[in-house]
Tab-separated table of C-alpha atoms in Angstrom:
chain	number	residue	atom	x	y	z
V	1	UNK	CA	174.761	177.550	19.869
V	2	UNK	CA	177.031	175.389	18.794
V	3	UNK	CA	175.758	171.358	17.607
V	4	UNK	CA	177.006	169.612	20.630
V	5	UNK	CA	175.697	172.635	23.034
V	6	UNK	CA	171.541	172.025	20.582
V	7	UNK	CA	172.014	168.435	20.906
V	8	UNK	CA	172.447	168.691	24.475
V	9	UNK	CA	168.884	171.075	25.145
V	10	UNK	CA	167.530	168.424	23.029
V	11	UNK	CA	168.745	165.557	24.790
V	12	UNK	CA	167.582	167.111	27.774
V	13	UNK	CA	163.702	168.240	26.369
V	14	UNK	CA	163.330	164.987	25.376
V	15	UNK	CA	165.007	163.344	28.729
V	16	UNK	CA	162.126	165.733	31.462
V	17	UNK	CA	159.390	164.289	28.812
V	18	UNK	CA	159.980	160.590	29.141
V	19	UNK	CA	160.236	161.457	32.587
V	20	UNK	CA	157.279	163.157	32.894
V	21	UNK	CA	154.988	160.226	30.954
V	22	UNK	CA	156.124	158.033	33.283
V	23	UNK	CA	155.585	159.959	36.609
V	24	UNK	CA	152.338	160.784	35.386
V	25	UNK	CA	150.805	158.031	33.061
V	26	UNK	CA	146.878	157.981	32.006
V	27	UNK	CA	145.932	160.182	35.304
V	28	UNK	CA	142.989	162.496	34.141
V	29	UNK	CA	144.182	166.520	35.311
V	30	UNK	CA	141.092	168.162	33.301
V	31	UNK	CA	137.821	167.243	30.956
V	32	UNK	CA	138.948	168.928	27.842
V	33	UNK	CA	141.513	165.639	26.947
V	34	UNK	CA	139.370	163.285	26.679
V	35	UNK	CA	136.784	165.860	24.202
V	36	UNK	CA	139.509	166.597	22.337
V	37	UNK	CA	139.889	163.345	21.578
V	38	UNK	CA	138.012	161.781	21.133
V	39	UNK	CA	136.943	164.361	18.595
V	40	UNK	CA	139.871	163.982	16.663
V	41	UNK	CA	139.153	159.652	16.590
V	42	UNK	CA	135.497	160.271	15.639
V	43	UNK	CA	137.153	163.178	13.008
V	44	UNK	CA	139.671	161.111	11.510
V	45	UNK	CA	136.893	158.150	10.630
V	46	UNK	CA	134.938	160.551	8.966
V	47	UNK	CA	132.550	162.839	11.068
V	48	UNK	CA	131.014	165.594	10.218
V	49	UNK	CA	133.092	168.261	12.414
V	50	UNK	CA	130.846	171.514	12.523
V	51	UNK	CA	128.346	170.290	11.177
V	52	UNK	CA	126.149	166.747	13.241
V	53	UNK	CA	129.409	166.319	15.285
V	54	UNK	CA	129.905	169.746	17.832
V	55	UNK	CA	133.718	171.378	18.186
V	56	UNK	CA	133.986	175.090	20.228
V	57	UNK	CA	137.151	175.445	18.705
V	58	UNK	CA	138.919	175.764	15.403
V	59	UNK	CA	139.996	173.364	13.289
V	60	UNK	CA	144.033	172.662	14.352
V	61	UNK	CA	143.382	171.525	16.937
V	62	UNK	CA	141.325	168.806	16.041
V	63	UNK	CA	143.718	168.254	13.008
V	64	UNK	CA	146.047	167.863	15.491
V	65	UNK	CA	145.035	164.934	17.277
V	66	UNK	CA	143.429	163.294	13.961
V	67	UNK	CA	146.885	163.366	12.323
V	68	UNK	CA	148.225	161.444	15.502
V	69	UNK	CA	145.708	158.666	15.885
V	70	UNK	CA	146.573	158.155	12.682
V	71	UNK	CA	150.232	156.863	13.359
V	72	UNK	CA	148.257	154.818	16.608
V	73	UNK	CA	144.981	155.302	17.624
V	74	UNK	CA	146.273	154.999	21.132
V	75	UNK	CA	146.101	157.922	24.342
V	76	UNK	CA	149.670	157.378	23.949
V	77	UNK	CA	150.354	158.017	21.153
V	78	UNK	CA	148.561	161.093	22.085
V	79	UNK	CA	150.317	162.257	25.272
V	80	UNK	CA	153.873	161.486	22.777
V	81	UNK	CA	152.642	164.426	20.468
V	82	UNK	CA	151.468	166.546	22.507
V	83	UNK	CA	154.845	165.907	24.673
V	84	UNK	CA	157.619	166.617	21.295
V	85	UNK	CA	155.341	169.578	21.230
V	86	UNK	CA	155.995	170.558	24.564
V	87	UNK	CA	160.133	169.756	23.303
V	88	UNK	CA	160.075	171.942	20.375
V	89	UNK	CA	158.537	174.833	21.887
V	90	UNK	CA	161.739	173.971	24.743
V	91	UNK	CA	164.160	174.125	21.610
V	92	UNK	CA	162.519	177.892	20.753
V	93	UNK	CA	163.804	178.809	24.010
V	94	UNK	CA	166.931	178.022	23.786
V	95	UNK	CA	167.129	179.342	20.231
V	96	UNK	CA	165.872	182.893	21.907
V	97	UNK	CA	167.643	181.922	25.242
V	98	UNK	CA	171.193	182.292	23.229
V	99	UNK	CA	171.037	184.769	20.697
V	100	UNK	CA	169.760	187.103	24.022
V	101	UNK	CA	172.820	186.208	26.122
V	102	UNK	CA	174.626	184.262	23.812
V	103	UNK	CA	175.374	182.353	27.041
V	104	UNK	CA	174.972	178.503	26.662
V	105	UNK	CA	174.880	176.963	29.293
V	106	UNK	CA	171.480	179.308	30.433
V	107	UNK	CA	170.623	178.316	26.238
V	108	UNK	CA	170.630	174.790	27.666
V	109	UNK	CA	168.650	175.468	30.702
V	110	UNK	CA	166.372	177.053	29.142
V	111	UNK	CA	165.181	174.184	26.880
V	112	UNK	CA	164.349	171.424	30.264
V	113	UNK	CA	163.054	175.039	32.094
V	114	UNK	CA	160.186	175.300	30.126
V	115	UNK	CA	159.530	171.328	29.923
V	116	UNK	CA	159.006	171.989	33.923
V	117	UNK	CA	157.818	174.911	34.896
V	118	UNK	CA	154.400	174.154	36.780
V	119	UNK	CA	151.512	174.934	34.238
V	120	UNK	CA	154.073	172.675	31.999
V	121	UNK	CA	154.057	170.352	34.426
V	122	UNK	CA	149.888	170.212	35.073
V	123	UNK	CA	149.250	169.990	31.368
V	124	UNK	CA	152.007	167.627	30.343
V	125	UNK	CA	151.711	166.132	26.629
V	126	UNK	CA	147.900	167.273	26.659
V	127	UNK	CA	146.129	167.957	24.002
V	128	UNK	CA	144.715	171.229	23.647
V	129	UNK	CA	144.589	174.004	21.787
V	130	UNK	CA	146.760	175.737	23.978
V	131	UNK	CA	149.656	173.237	24.114
V	132	UNK	CA	149.924	173.855	19.680
V	133	UNK	CA	149.956	177.940	20.750
V	134	UNK	CA	152.742	177.319	22.568
V	135	UNK	CA	155.523	176.709	19.961
V	136	UNK	CA	153.120	178.782	17.039
V	137	UNK	CA	153.565	182.367	19.823
V	138	UNK	CA	157.184	181.956	21.149
V	139	UNK	CA	157.878	181.257	17.100
V	140	UNK	CA	156.719	183.273	15.596
V	141	UNK	CA	158.313	185.414	18.658
V	142	UNK	CA	161.982	184.862	17.277
V	143	UNK	CA	161.170	185.238	13.255
V	144	UNK	CA	159.117	188.455	14.077
V	145	UNK	CA	162.254	190.018	15.379
V	146	UNK	CA	164.382	190.077	12.033
V	147	UNK	CA	162.845	191.905	9.007
V	148	UNK	CA	164.235	188.875	7.073
V	149	UNK	CA	161.693	186.170	8.816
V	150	UNK	CA	158.848	188.794	9.759
V	151	UNK	CA	156.796	186.967	6.475
V	152	UNK	CA	157.577	183.496	7.998
V	153	UNK	CA	157.020	185.045	11.903
V	154	UNK	CA	153.170	186.177	9.691
V	155	UNK	CA	152.430	182.906	8.675
V	156	UNK	CA	153.048	181.800	12.510
V	157	UNK	CA	151.166	183.432	13.865
V	158	UNK	CA	147.732	183.839	11.760
V	159	UNK	CA	147.955	180.271	12.807
V	160	UNK	CA	148.320	180.866	16.299
V	161	UNK	CA	144.434	182.216	15.723
V	162	UNK	CA	143.577	179.045	14.387
V	163	UNK	CA	144.759	176.772	17.226
V	164	UNK	CA	142.062	179.318	19.528
V	165	UNK	CA	140.688	182.433	18.489
V	166	UNK	CA	141.854	184.727	21.961
V	167	UNK	CA	145.970	184.170	20.678
V	168	UNK	CA	145.004	186.875	18.879
V	169	UNK	CA	145.979	189.507	20.604
V	170	UNK	CA	149.800	188.059	21.394
V	171	UNK	CA	149.619	187.491	18.095
V	172	UNK	CA	148.543	190.863	17.662
V	173	UNK	CA	151.177	192.562	20.108
V	174	UNK	CA	154.438	191.020	18.715
V	175	UNK	CA	153.256	192.004	15.741
V	176	UNK	CA	153.674	195.258	16.849
V	177	UNK	CA	156.504	194.433	18.859
V	178	UNK	CA	158.672	193.988	15.467
V	179	UNK	CA	161.110	195.703	12.870
V	180	UNK	CA	159.172	194.828	9.941
V	181	UNK	CA	155.803	195.409	11.978
V	182	UNK	CA	153.791	195.938	8.401
V	183	UNK	CA	155.605	192.995	6.173
V	184	UNK	CA	154.705	190.659	9.155
V	185	UNK	CA	150.642	192.137	9.671
V	186	UNK	CA	150.327	191.351	5.793
V	187	UNK	CA	152.085	188.068	5.836
V	188	UNK	CA	149.807	187.435	8.435
V	189	UNK	CA	146.268	189.282	7.348
V	190	UNK	CA	147.325	186.355	4.225
V	191	UNK	CA	147.278	184.161	6.389
V	192	UNK	CA	143.971	184.165	8.349
V	193	UNK	CA	142.257	185.182	5.394
V	194	UNK	CA	143.412	181.814	3.992
V	195	UNK	CA	143.128	179.647	6.767
V	196	UNK	CA	139.554	181.454	7.137
V	197	UNK	CA	138.191	180.937	3.287
V	198	UNK	CA	139.412	177.131	3.649
V	199	UNK	CA	137.643	176.168	6.742
V	200	UNK	CA	135.211	177.958	5.472
V	201	UNK	CA	135.139	175.631	1.796
V	202	UNK	CA	135.702	172.914	4.045
V	203	UNK	CA	133.239	172.915	7.342
V	204	UNK	CA	130.383	175.235	5.333
V	205	UNK	CA	129.340	178.012	7.512
V	206	UNK	CA	128.090	175.997	10.640
V	207	UNK	CA	132.017	176.730	11.734
V	208	UNK	CA	131.442	179.677	12.533
V	209	UNK	CA	128.626	179.928	14.415
V	210	UNK	CA	130.003	176.840	15.988
V	211	UNK	CA	133.189	178.517	16.976
V	212	UNK	CA	132.107	181.918	17.923
V	213	UNK	CA	128.040	182.174	18.483
V	214	UNK	CA	128.400	178.944	20.575
V	215	UNK	CA	131.127	180.390	22.484
V	216	UNK	CA	129.120	183.282	23.393
V	217	UNK	CA	126.628	181.519	24.276
V	218	UNK	CA	128.252	178.526	26.143
V	219	UNK	CA	128.608	180.159	30.091
V	220	UNK	CA	126.303	183.329	29.221
V	221	UNK	CA	127.199	185.914	31.896
V	222	UNK	CA	130.392	186.594	34.190
V	223	UNK	CA	132.375	184.972	36.902
V	224	UNK	CA	134.829	187.450	39.042
V	225	UNK	CA	137.125	184.672	40.218
V	226	UNK	CA	139.666	185.917	42.184
V	227	UNK	CA	141.239	183.213	43.407
V	228	UNK	CA	141.514	181.695	40.118
V	229	UNK	CA	143.316	184.472	39.636
V	230	UNK	CA	145.431	184.372	42.292
V	231	UNK	CA	146.748	180.768	41.327
V	232	UNK	CA	147.537	181.314	37.994
V	233	UNK	CA	150.180	185.294	39.871
V	234	UNK	CA	151.005	182.654	42.266
V	235	UNK	CA	152.522	180.169	39.532
V	236	UNK	CA	154.049	182.216	37.171
V	237	UNK	CA	155.666	184.953	39.722
V	238	UNK	CA	158.880	182.726	40.237
V	239	UNK	CA	159.100	183.584	36.046
V	240	UNK	CA	157.651	186.778	35.877
V	241	UNK	CA	160.042	188.047	38.787
V	242	UNK	CA	163.091	187.913	36.707
V	243	UNK	CA	161.419	188.376	34.087
V	244	UNK	CA	160.849	191.661	34.511
V	245	UNK	CA	164.560	191.211	35.806
V	246	UNK	CA	165.356	191.450	31.724
V	247	UNK	CA	163.452	194.074	30.543
V	248	UNK	CA	164.875	196.272	33.492
V	249	UNK	CA	169.066	194.963	32.162
V	250	UNK	CA	167.128	195.599	28.907
V	251	UNK	CA	170.503	197.475	27.499
V	252	UNK	CA	171.901	193.268	28.104
V	253	UNK	CA	170.706	192.233	25.284
V	254	UNK	CA	172.870	191.274	22.436
V	255	UNK	CA	169.268	191.261	20.214
V	256	UNK	CA	166.933	194.417	21.583
V	257	UNK	CA	165.034	193.600	18.508
V	258	UNK	CA	163.879	190.006	19.951
V	259	UNK	CA	163.941	190.831	22.729
V	260	UNK	CA	160.747	192.940	22.091
V	261	UNK	CA	158.893	190.573	20.177
V	262	UNK	CA	159.423	187.858	22.775
V	263	UNK	CA	158.186	190.625	25.641
V	264	UNK	CA	155.115	191.624	24.322
V	265	UNK	CA	154.053	188.260	23.443
V	266	UNK	CA	154.641	187.543	26.713
V	267	UNK	CA	152.198	190.253	27.590
V	268	UNK	CA	149.724	189.380	25.841
V	269	UNK	CA	149.225	185.359	26.197
V	270	UNK	CA	149.260	186.402	30.308
V	271	UNK	CA	146.498	189.301	28.838
V	272	UNK	CA	144.440	186.230	27.271
V	273	UNK	CA	143.879	185.643	31.499
V	274	UNK	CA	140.913	187.623	31.934
V	275	UNK	CA	139.389	185.361	29.683
V	276	UNK	CA	138.622	183.158	32.167
V	277	UNK	CA	135.970	186.334	34.173
V	278	UNK	CA	133.945	183.425	31.432
V	279	UNK	CA	132.460	180.185	32.562
V	280	UNK	CA	134.007	177.314	31.249
V	281	UNK	CA	137.093	178.309	30.407
V	282	UNK	CA	139.959	177.017	32.533
V	283	UNK	CA	143.604	177.788	33.668
V	284	UNK	CA	145.143	176.205	30.837
V	285	UNK	CA	144.701	179.519	29.492
V	286	UNK	CA	148.119	180.406	31.443
V	287	UNK	CA	150.839	177.530	29.636
V	288	UNK	CA	151.440	179.517	26.269
V	289	UNK	CA	152.576	182.151	28.601
V	290	UNK	CA	154.930	180.375	30.440
V	291	UNK	CA	157.758	179.407	27.710
V	292	UNK	CA	157.398	183.101	26.679
V	293	UNK	CA	158.196	184.283	29.875
V	294	UNK	CA	160.614	181.774	30.448
V	295	UNK	CA	162.812	182.725	27.582
V	296	UNK	CA	162.437	186.669	29.836
V	297	UNK	CA	163.693	185.242	32.877
V	298	UNK	CA	165.836	183.212	32.403
V	299	UNK	CA	167.813	185.966	29.800
V	300	UNK	CA	167.453	187.905	32.807
V	301	UNK	CA	168.932	185.498	35.558
V	302	UNK	CA	172.212	186.358	33.219
V	303	UNK	CA	172.218	189.854	33.225
V	304	UNK	CA	171.700	189.170	36.424
V	305	UNK	CA	174.910	187.807	37.449
V	306	UNK	CA	176.594	190.094	35.218
V	307	UNK	CA	175.491	193.160	37.211
V	308	UNK	CA	176.672	194.202	40.973
V	309	UNK	CA	174.247	192.556	41.897
V	310	UNK	CA	175.669	189.830	41.459
V	311	UNK	CA	175.474	187.882	44.777
V	312	UNK	CA	171.615	189.428	46.269
V	313	UNK	CA	170.173	187.837	42.193
V	314	UNK	CA	171.481	184.722	42.434
V	315	UNK	CA	170.357	184.453	46.498
V	316	UNK	CA	166.975	185.699	44.732
V	317	UNK	CA	167.052	183.352	41.850
V	318	UNK	CA	168.259	180.718	43.417
V	319	UNK	CA	164.640	180.430	46.030
V	320	UNK	CA	162.254	182.246	43.092
V	321	UNK	CA	163.458	178.387	40.888
V	322	UNK	CA	163.315	176.579	43.753
V	323	UNK	CA	159.524	177.809	44.677
V	324	UNK	CA	158.741	176.568	41.249
V	325	UNK	CA	160.776	173.681	40.759
V	326	UNK	CA	159.308	172.553	44.060
V	327	UNK	CA	155.381	174.091	42.503
V	328	UNK	CA	155.795	171.369	39.473
V	329	UNK	CA	157.323	169.144	41.634
V	330	UNK	CA	154.971	168.588	43.940
V	331	UNK	CA	152.308	168.003	41.049
V	332	UNK	CA	154.097	164.386	40.703
V	333	UNK	CA	154.396	163.837	44.510
V	334	UNK	CA	151.247	164.486	45.718
V	335	UNK	CA	148.890	165.248	42.949
V	336	UNK	CA	145.144	165.441	45.339
V	337	UNK	CA	146.948	167.927	47.329
V	338	UNK	CA	149.771	169.546	45.114
V	339	UNK	CA	151.290	171.890	47.295
V	340	UNK	CA	153.066	175.224	47.269
V	341	UNK	CA	151.447	174.719	43.389
V	342	UNK	CA	148.494	175.205	45.157
V	343	UNK	CA	148.191	178.682	46.762
V	344	UNK	CA	148.427	179.353	50.095
V	345	UNK	CA	146.203	180.522	51.975
V	346	UNK	CA	142.883	178.355	49.743
V	347	UNK	CA	141.937	174.874	51.854
V	348	UNK	CA	140.349	173.591	47.888
V	349	UNK	CA	142.796	171.702	45.545
V	350	UNK	CA	141.421	173.730	42.855
V	351	UNK	CA	143.801	171.687	40.593
V	352	UNK	CA	144.698	168.898	41.719
V	353	UNK	CA	143.964	165.278	39.451
V	354	UNK	CA	141.115	164.385	38.439
V	355	UNK	CA	141.607	161.089	38.708
V	356	UNK	CA	145.120	159.630	39.462
V	357	UNK	CA	145.722	156.604	37.455
V	358	UNK	CA	144.619	153.846	39.680
V	359	UNK	CA	141.587	155.489	39.064
V	360	UNK	CA	141.895	155.678	35.762
V	361	UNK	CA	142.417	152.091	35.314
V	362	UNK	CA	139.960	151.132	37.327
V	363	UNK	CA	137.155	153.801	35.427
V	364	UNK	CA	137.988	151.945	32.077
V	365	UNK	CA	138.759	149.109	33.521
V	366	UNK	CA	134.207	149.351	33.949
V	367	UNK	CA	133.899	150.744	31.292
V	368	UNK	CA	135.178	148.079	29.924
V	369	UNK	CA	132.616	146.020	30.476
V	370	UNK	CA	129.591	147.910	29.598
V	371	UNK	CA	127.623	145.556	27.740
V	372	UNK	CA	126.722	146.070	24.243
V	373	UNK	CA	124.845	149.162	23.389
V	374	UNK	CA	124.989	151.519	25.977
V	375	UNK	CA	126.495	154.513	26.134
V	376	UNK	CA	129.340	155.588	28.974
V	377	UNK	CA	128.146	158.633	30.182
V	378	UNK	CA	131.647	158.909	32.923
V	379	UNK	CA	134.234	161.478	32.080
V	380	UNK	CA	135.071	161.870	28.321
V	381	UNK	CA	139.045	160.837	28.903
V	382	UNK	CA	137.744	157.394	29.942
V	383	UNK	CA	135.475	157.036	27.265
V	384	UNK	CA	138.874	157.193	24.652
V	385	UNK	CA	140.431	155.332	26.493
V	386	UNK	CA	137.892	152.455	26.522
V	387	UNK	CA	136.788	152.721	23.248
V	388	UNK	CA	133.217	153.327	24.381
V	389	UNK	CA	130.239	156.005	22.510
V	390	UNK	CA	129.351	158.965	24.301
V	391	UNK	CA	125.586	159.661	24.117
V	392	UNK	CA	124.482	161.086	20.497
V	393	UNK	CA	128.702	161.171	19.747
V	394	UNK	CA	128.712	164.434	20.498
V	395	UNK	CA	132.588	164.371	23.041
V	396	UNK	CA	131.992	167.913	23.804
V	397	UNK	CA	128.747	168.117	26.039
V	398	UNK	CA	129.161	171.118	28.477
V	399	UNK	CA	128.482	173.474	25.270
V	400	UNK	CA	125.900	171.097	24.053
V	401	UNK	CA	123.468	171.362	27.853
V	402	UNK	CA	125.364	176.286	28.034
V	403	UNK	CA	124.731	176.963	24.573
V	404	UNK	CA	120.949	177.983	23.058
V	405	UNK	CA	121.321	177.171	19.731
V	406	UNK	CA	121.490	172.821	20.549
V	407	UNK	CA	118.277	172.659	22.172
V	408	UNK	CA	117.923	170.243	20.139
V	409	UNK	CA	121.590	168.457	20.223
V	410	UNK	CA	120.931	168.451	23.789
V	411	UNK	CA	117.378	166.580	23.577
V	412	UNK	CA	118.823	164.213	21.262
V	413	UNK	CA	122.193	163.893	23.874
V	414	UNK	CA	119.924	163.626	27.114
V	415	UNK	CA	117.189	161.133	24.967
V	416	UNK	CA	120.620	158.377	24.431
V	417	UNK	CA	120.611	155.865	26.351
V	418	UNK	CA	121.353	152.497	27.842
V	419	UNK	CA	123.967	153.919	29.703
V	420	UNK	CA	126.691	152.796	31.513
V	421	UNK	CA	127.450	153.171	34.478
């Protein structure tokens, strides 16, 4: 890609990120964002992470959030920082598509596509481990394709594991697909050991108890969530179809090793959807798979248009592309009942907005009127925006309530008051 091509890709991705943020405002799309945001703020102001401050994920999400809030303590800053992560992911996809196809227009389009895929739109700008994992996994897959950069690939893959432990699955698969797998694996192992040692020294053994033991206890049991898997399949349909086409036409790849590492990472990322059998795990686990699939899908479209089946390929690409964009647009046009984002034959839009921007304005205003000395027991994101203290200073009430080892913390949480509302 030329410098002007990269500039065009960055401009497109940034424009779409800004438009998405303006369209969404401070709407609440899930309970996790507020939990991570509040935990990051408490960490920034001296909170004892994994000590008195209960946390369910490895540290990088909280450290990233604290870093952004250290620049300016506001939801807008967090959303901007996470939106920029998505822009970086889009630029990585553009570079990967260029390396695979040498098609500059497809590469530029890929940068924008990564911003407007269905789950990227649904989770745009939210502080989540999946937002950190997406560029780390795609970047690692790109670096793993070349022996000269296999060491850096291992470091990124190892870093992804400490954004969220299940990222070990796509990390391991992309390393296994690398032409320099032994080098990448050694450096990934070193990165994991170094992080484990550093975080244990920084946070103590309780760090491990919270991200492993408590996670296992929280939401005990398994649930066969057919509806959730059907929803994930529906929103990934367009990307999966042409990602499969890319594998079918893999002989056209300018860099076959890159196709293998990206495909391996995509398979691993899709495999993480099995974790939704555990109560408390949401479909945001789909987020890291979209940029990987989008990279493959754009390459698949380019290669299909070079075959004798270019006319049916163009029609299929157009139809599936329209479906994908309609799924994403419905989240902005009708967030309370986003169809066709929501899968067919389902009567309940379970992945709609939790609180619209107007509802959030009302909730924040009400929280700001709460008397001094009270704790706010409503949505965590409202507490973050209104700067209200939550019960027992524990943003992650879910894991506190569901993990047996936190019985004493739960008792303090229940007793803390008076409450508002």
